[in-house]
CSV table of C-alpha atoms and ligand atoms in Angstrom, one decimal:
chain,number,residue,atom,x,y,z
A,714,UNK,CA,10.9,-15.5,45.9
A,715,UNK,CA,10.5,-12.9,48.8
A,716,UNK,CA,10.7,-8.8,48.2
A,717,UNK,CA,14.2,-7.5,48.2
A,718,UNK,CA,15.3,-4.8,49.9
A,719,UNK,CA,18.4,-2.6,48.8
A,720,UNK,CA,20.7,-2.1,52.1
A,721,UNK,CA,23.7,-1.2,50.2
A,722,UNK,CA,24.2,0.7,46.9
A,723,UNK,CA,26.5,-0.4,43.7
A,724,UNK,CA,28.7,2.0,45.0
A,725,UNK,CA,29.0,1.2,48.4
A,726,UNK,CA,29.4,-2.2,47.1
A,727,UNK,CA,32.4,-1.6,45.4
A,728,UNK,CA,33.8,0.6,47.9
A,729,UNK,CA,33.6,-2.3,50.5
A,730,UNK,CA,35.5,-4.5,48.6
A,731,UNK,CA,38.5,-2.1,48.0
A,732,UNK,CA,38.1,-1.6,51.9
A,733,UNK,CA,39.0,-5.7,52.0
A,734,UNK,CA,40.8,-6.1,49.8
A,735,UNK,CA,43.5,-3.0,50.5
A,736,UNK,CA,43.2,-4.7,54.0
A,737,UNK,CA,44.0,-8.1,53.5
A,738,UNK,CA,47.0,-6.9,51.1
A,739,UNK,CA,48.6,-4.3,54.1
A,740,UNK,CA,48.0,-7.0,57.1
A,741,UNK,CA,49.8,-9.8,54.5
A,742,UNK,CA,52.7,-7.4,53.9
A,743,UNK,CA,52.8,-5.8,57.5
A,744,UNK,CA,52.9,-9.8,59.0
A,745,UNK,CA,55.7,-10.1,56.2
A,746,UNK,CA,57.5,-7.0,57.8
A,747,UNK,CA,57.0,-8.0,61.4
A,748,UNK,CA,58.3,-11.3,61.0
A,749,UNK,CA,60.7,-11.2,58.6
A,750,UNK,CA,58.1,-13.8,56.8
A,751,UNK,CA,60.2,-15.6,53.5
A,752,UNK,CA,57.4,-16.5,51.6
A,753,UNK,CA,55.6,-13.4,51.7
A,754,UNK,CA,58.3,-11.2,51.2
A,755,UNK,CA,58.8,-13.4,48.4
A,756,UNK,CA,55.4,-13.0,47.3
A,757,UNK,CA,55.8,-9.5,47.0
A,758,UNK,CA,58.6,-9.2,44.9
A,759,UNK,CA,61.3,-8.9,47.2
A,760,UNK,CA,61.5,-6.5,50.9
A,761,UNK,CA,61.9,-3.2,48.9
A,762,UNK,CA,59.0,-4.2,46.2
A,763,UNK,CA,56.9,-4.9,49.2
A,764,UNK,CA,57.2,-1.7,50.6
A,765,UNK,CA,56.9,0.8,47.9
A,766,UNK,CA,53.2,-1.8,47.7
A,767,UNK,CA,52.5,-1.7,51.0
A,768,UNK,CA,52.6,2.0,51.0
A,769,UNK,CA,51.0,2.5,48.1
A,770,UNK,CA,48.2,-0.1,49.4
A,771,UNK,CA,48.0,2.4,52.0
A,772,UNK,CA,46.4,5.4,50.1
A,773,UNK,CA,43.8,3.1,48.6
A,774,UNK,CA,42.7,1.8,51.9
A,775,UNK,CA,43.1,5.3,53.4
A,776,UNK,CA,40.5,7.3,50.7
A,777,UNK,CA,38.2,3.9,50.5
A,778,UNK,CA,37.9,4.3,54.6
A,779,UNK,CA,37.3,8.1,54.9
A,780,UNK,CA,34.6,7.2,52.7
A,781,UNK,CA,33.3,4.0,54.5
A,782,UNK,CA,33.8,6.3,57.2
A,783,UNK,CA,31.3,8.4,56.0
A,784,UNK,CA,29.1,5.9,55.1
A,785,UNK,CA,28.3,4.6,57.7
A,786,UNK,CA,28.9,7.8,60.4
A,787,UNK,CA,25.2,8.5,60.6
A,788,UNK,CA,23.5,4.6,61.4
A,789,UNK,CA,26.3,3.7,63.7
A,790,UNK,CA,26.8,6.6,66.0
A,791,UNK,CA,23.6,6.8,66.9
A,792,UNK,CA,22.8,4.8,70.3
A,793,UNK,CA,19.1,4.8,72.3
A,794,UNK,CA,17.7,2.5,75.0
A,795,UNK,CA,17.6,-0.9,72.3
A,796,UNK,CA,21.1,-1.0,71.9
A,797,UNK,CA,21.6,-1.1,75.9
A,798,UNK,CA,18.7,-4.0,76.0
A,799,UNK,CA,21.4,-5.4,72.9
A,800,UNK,CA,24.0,-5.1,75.1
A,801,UNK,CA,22.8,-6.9,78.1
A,802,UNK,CA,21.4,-10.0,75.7
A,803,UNK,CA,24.1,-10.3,73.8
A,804,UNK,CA,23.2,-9.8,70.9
A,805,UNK,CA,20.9,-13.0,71.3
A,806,UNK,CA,24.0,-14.7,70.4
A,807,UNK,CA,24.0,-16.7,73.9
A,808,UNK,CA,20.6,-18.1,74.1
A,809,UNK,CA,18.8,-20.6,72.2
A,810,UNK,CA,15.6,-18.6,71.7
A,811,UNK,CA,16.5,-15.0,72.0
A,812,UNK,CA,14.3,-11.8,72.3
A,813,UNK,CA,16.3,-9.4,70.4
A,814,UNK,CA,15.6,-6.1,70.6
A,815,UNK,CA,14.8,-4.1,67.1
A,816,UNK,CA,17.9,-2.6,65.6
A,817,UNK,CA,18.1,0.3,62.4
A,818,UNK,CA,20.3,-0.6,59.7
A,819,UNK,CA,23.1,-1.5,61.7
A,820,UNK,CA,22.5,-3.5,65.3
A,821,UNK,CA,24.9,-2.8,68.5
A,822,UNK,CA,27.3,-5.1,67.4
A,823,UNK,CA,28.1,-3.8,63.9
A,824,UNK,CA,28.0,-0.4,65.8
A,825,UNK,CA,30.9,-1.1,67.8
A,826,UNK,CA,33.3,-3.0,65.0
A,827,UNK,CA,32.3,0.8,63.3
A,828,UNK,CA,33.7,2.7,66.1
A,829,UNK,CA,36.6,0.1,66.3
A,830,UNK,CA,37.8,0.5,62.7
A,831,UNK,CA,37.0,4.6,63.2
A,832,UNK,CA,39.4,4.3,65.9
A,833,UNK,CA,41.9,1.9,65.0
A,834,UNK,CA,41.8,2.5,61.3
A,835,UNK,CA,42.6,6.1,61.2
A,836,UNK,CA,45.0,5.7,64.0
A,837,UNK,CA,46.9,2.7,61.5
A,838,UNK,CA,46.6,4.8,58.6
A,839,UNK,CA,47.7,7.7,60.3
A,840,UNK,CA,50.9,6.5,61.7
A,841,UNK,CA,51.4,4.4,58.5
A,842,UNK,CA,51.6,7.6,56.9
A,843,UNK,CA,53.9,9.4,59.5
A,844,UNK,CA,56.3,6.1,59.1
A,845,UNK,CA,56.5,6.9,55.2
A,846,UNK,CA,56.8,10.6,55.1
A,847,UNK,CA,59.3,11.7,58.3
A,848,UNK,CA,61.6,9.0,58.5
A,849,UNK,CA,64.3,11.3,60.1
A,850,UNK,CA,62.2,12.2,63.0
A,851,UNK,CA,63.2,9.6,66.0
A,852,UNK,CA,60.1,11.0,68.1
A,853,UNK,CA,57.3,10.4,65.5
A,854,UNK,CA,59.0,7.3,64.2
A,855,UNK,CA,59.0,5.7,68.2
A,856,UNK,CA,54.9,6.5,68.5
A,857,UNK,CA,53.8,5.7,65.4
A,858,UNK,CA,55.5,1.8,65.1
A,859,UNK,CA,54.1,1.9,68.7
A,860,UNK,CA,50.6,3.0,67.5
A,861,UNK,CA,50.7,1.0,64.0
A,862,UNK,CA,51.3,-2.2,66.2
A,863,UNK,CA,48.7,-1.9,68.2
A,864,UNK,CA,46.3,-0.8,65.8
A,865,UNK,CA,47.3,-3.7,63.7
A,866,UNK,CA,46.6,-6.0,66.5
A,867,UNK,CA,43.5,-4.5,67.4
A,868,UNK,CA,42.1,-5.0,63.7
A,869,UNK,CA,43.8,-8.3,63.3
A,870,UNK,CA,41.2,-9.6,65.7
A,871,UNK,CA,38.3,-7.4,65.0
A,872,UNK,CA,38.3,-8.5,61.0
A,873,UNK,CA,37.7,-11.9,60.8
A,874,UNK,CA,35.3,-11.5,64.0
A,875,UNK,CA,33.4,-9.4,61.0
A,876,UNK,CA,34.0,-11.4,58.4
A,877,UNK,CA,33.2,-14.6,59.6
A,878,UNK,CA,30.0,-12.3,61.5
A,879,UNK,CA,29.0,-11.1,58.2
A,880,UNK,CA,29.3,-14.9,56.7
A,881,UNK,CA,28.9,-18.3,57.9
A,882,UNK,CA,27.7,-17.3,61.1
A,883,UNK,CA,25.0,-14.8,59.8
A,884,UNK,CA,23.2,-16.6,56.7
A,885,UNK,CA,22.2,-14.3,53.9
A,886,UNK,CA,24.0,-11.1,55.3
A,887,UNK,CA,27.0,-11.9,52.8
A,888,UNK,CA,25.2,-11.3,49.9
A,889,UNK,CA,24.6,-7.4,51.0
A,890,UNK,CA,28.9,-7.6,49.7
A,891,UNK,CA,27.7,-8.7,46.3
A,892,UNK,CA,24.0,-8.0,45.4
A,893,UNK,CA,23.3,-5.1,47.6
A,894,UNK,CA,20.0,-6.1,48.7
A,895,UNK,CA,18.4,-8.8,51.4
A,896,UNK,CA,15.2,-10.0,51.4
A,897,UNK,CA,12.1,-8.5,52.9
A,898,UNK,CA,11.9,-11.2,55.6
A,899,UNK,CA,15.1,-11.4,56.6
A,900,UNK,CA,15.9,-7.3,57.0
A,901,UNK,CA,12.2,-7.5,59.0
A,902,UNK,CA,13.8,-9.9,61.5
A,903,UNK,CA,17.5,-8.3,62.4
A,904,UNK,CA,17.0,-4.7,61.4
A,905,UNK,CA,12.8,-4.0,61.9
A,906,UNK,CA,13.3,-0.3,63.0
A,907,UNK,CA,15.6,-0.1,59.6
A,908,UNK,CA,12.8,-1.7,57.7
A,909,UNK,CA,10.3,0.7,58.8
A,910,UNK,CA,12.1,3.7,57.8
A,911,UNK,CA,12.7,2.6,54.6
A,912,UNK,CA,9.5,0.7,53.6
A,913,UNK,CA,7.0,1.8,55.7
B,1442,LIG,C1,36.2,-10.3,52.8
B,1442,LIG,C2,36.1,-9.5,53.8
B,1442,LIG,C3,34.8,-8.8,54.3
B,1442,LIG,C4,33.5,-9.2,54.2
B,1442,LIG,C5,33.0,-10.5,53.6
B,1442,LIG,C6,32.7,-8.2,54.8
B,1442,LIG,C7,31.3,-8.2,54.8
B,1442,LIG,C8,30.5,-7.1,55.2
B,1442,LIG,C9,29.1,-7.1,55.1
B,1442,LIG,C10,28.2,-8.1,54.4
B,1442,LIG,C11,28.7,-5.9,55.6
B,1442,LIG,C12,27.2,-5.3,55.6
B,1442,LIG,C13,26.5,-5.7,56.9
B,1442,LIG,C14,25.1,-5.1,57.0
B,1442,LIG,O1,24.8,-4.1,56.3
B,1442,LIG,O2,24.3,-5.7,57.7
B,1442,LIG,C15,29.8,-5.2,56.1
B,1442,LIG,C16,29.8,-4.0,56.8
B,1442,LIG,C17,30.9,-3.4,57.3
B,1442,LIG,N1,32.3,-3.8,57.1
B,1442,LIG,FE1,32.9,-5.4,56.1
B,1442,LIG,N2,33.5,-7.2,55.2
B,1442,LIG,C18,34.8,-7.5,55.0
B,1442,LIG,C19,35.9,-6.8,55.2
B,1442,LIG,C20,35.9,-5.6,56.0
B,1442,LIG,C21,37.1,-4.9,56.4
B,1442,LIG,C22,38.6,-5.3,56.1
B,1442,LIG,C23,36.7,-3.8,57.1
B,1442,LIG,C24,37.5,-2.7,57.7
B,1442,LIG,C25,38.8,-2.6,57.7
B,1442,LIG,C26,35.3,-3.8,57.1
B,1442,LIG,C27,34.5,-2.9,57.7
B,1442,LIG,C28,33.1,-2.9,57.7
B,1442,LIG,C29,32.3,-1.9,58.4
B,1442,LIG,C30,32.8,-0.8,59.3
B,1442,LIG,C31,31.0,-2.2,58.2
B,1442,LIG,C32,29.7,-1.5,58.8
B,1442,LIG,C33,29.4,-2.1,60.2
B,1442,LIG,C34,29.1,-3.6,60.1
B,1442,LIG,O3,28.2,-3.9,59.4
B,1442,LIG,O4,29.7,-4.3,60.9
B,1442,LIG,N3,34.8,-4.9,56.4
B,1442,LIG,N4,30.9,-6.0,55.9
C-alpha cells in the first residue's frame, strides 16, 4: 500500500459531516416550506414541528460553517498565476489528456465552491436568522425571504456539483470525509504544490 498523507484532521472530519448533514436536513425542510411538500412536512412531525427543527438545524449549521469557514479561509483565498492557467483549462476537466497546472491543498475549483458557500452561506444563515428573530418587521422580513431564496438556490446547485465532485467523479477524494488522509500518489498528482509544503 502507498504512503498516506493526512489532508484533513479528526476534527475537521467531524465538523464536515455536521456541515452536511445540518444542510441536507434545512434544504429538505425549506423545499417542504416552499412547496407546501405533504410528505415532508409529514416527515417532520407536522408544519409547526418542522419549524422549531428547521430553526434549530440552523444554529448547528451556522457555528459548524463559521468554523469550516475558518478552516478553510487561508488555502482558498489565496489566488496566483496557476489558478488563472486553472481557469483557462478547465480544470482539465474538458480534455482527454490534460496539463493541469499544480494546485496547494485546494485547486481553483474547490476555491470557488469556498467563496460560494462564504457568500451564499452566511448570507442564508443570516437572513434565516433575521426570519426567526424580528418577525414584526415587514422591511427585514421582505429582504431576507428574498435573500434566503436566492441563497437557497444558489447552494441548491452548488452542493451536489460538490458532492458528486468530491465522489464518483473524483475517485479517492471521498475518503478525505471519512479517513482523513489520501495517498502519497494521488495528493502528488491533484495537489503537488500542497504536497511539497507538507512533505517536502
Ligand atoms: C454528503 C455531502 C458531502 C460530501 C460527500 C462532501 C465531501 C467533501 C470532501 C471529500 C472534501 C475535501 C476535498 C479536499 O480536501 O480535496 C470537501 C470539502 C469541502 N466541502 Fe464538502 N462534502 C459534502 C457536503 C458539503 C456541504 C453541504 C457543504 C457546504 C454547505 C460543503 C462544503 C465544503 C467546502 C467549502 C469544502 C472545501 C472546498 C472544497 O474542497 O471544495 N460540503 N467536501
Amino acid at each position: 500500500m502507498s504512503e498516506m498523507v493526512r489532508k484533513a484532521s479528526i476534527f475537521e472530519i467531524f465538523n464536515h459531516w455536521v456541515l452536511a448533514i445540518s444542510c441536507i436536513l434545512l434544504a429538505l425542510s425549506g423545499y417542504g416550506f416552499l412547496f407546501k411538500i405533504e410528505l415532508i412536512i409529514n416527515l417532520f412531525g407536522g408544519a409547526n414541528m418542522m419549524k422549531e427543527i428547521h430553526n434549530y438545524i440552523g444554529i448547528v449549521f451556522a457555528i459548524s460553517l463559521f468554523l469550516s469557514i475558518f478552516n478553510w479561509l487561508k488555502d482558498a483565498l489565496s489566488f496566483d498565476k496557476d489558478d488563472i492557467n486553472w481557469i483557462a483549462c478547465a480544470g482539465g476537466y474538458l480534455s482527454k489528456n490534460p496539463k493541469v497546472p499544480p494546485m496547494g491543498k485546494l485547486n481553483t475549483g474547490q476555491k470557488f465552491f469556498y467563496i460560494a458557500i462564504l457568500v451564499f452561506g452566511t448570507a442564508i444563515t443570516v437572513t434565516g436568522f433575521i426570519l426567526w428573530l424580528f418577525p414584526e418587521n415587514k422591511t427585514y422580513i421582505l429582504w431576507s425571504h428574498l435573500i434566503h431564496n436566492i441563497s437557497f438556490v444558489v447552494i441548491m446547485i452548488a452542493v451536489p456539483v460538490h458532492i458528486y465532485l468530491a465522489t464518483v467523479a473524483n475517485p479517492g477524494t471521498f475518503r478525505i470525509m471519512v479517513y482523513g488522509t489520501v495517498p502519497y500518489k494521488w495528493a502528488e498528482k491533484r495537489h503537488s504544490k500542497w504536497i511539497r509544503e507538507v512533505q517536502p
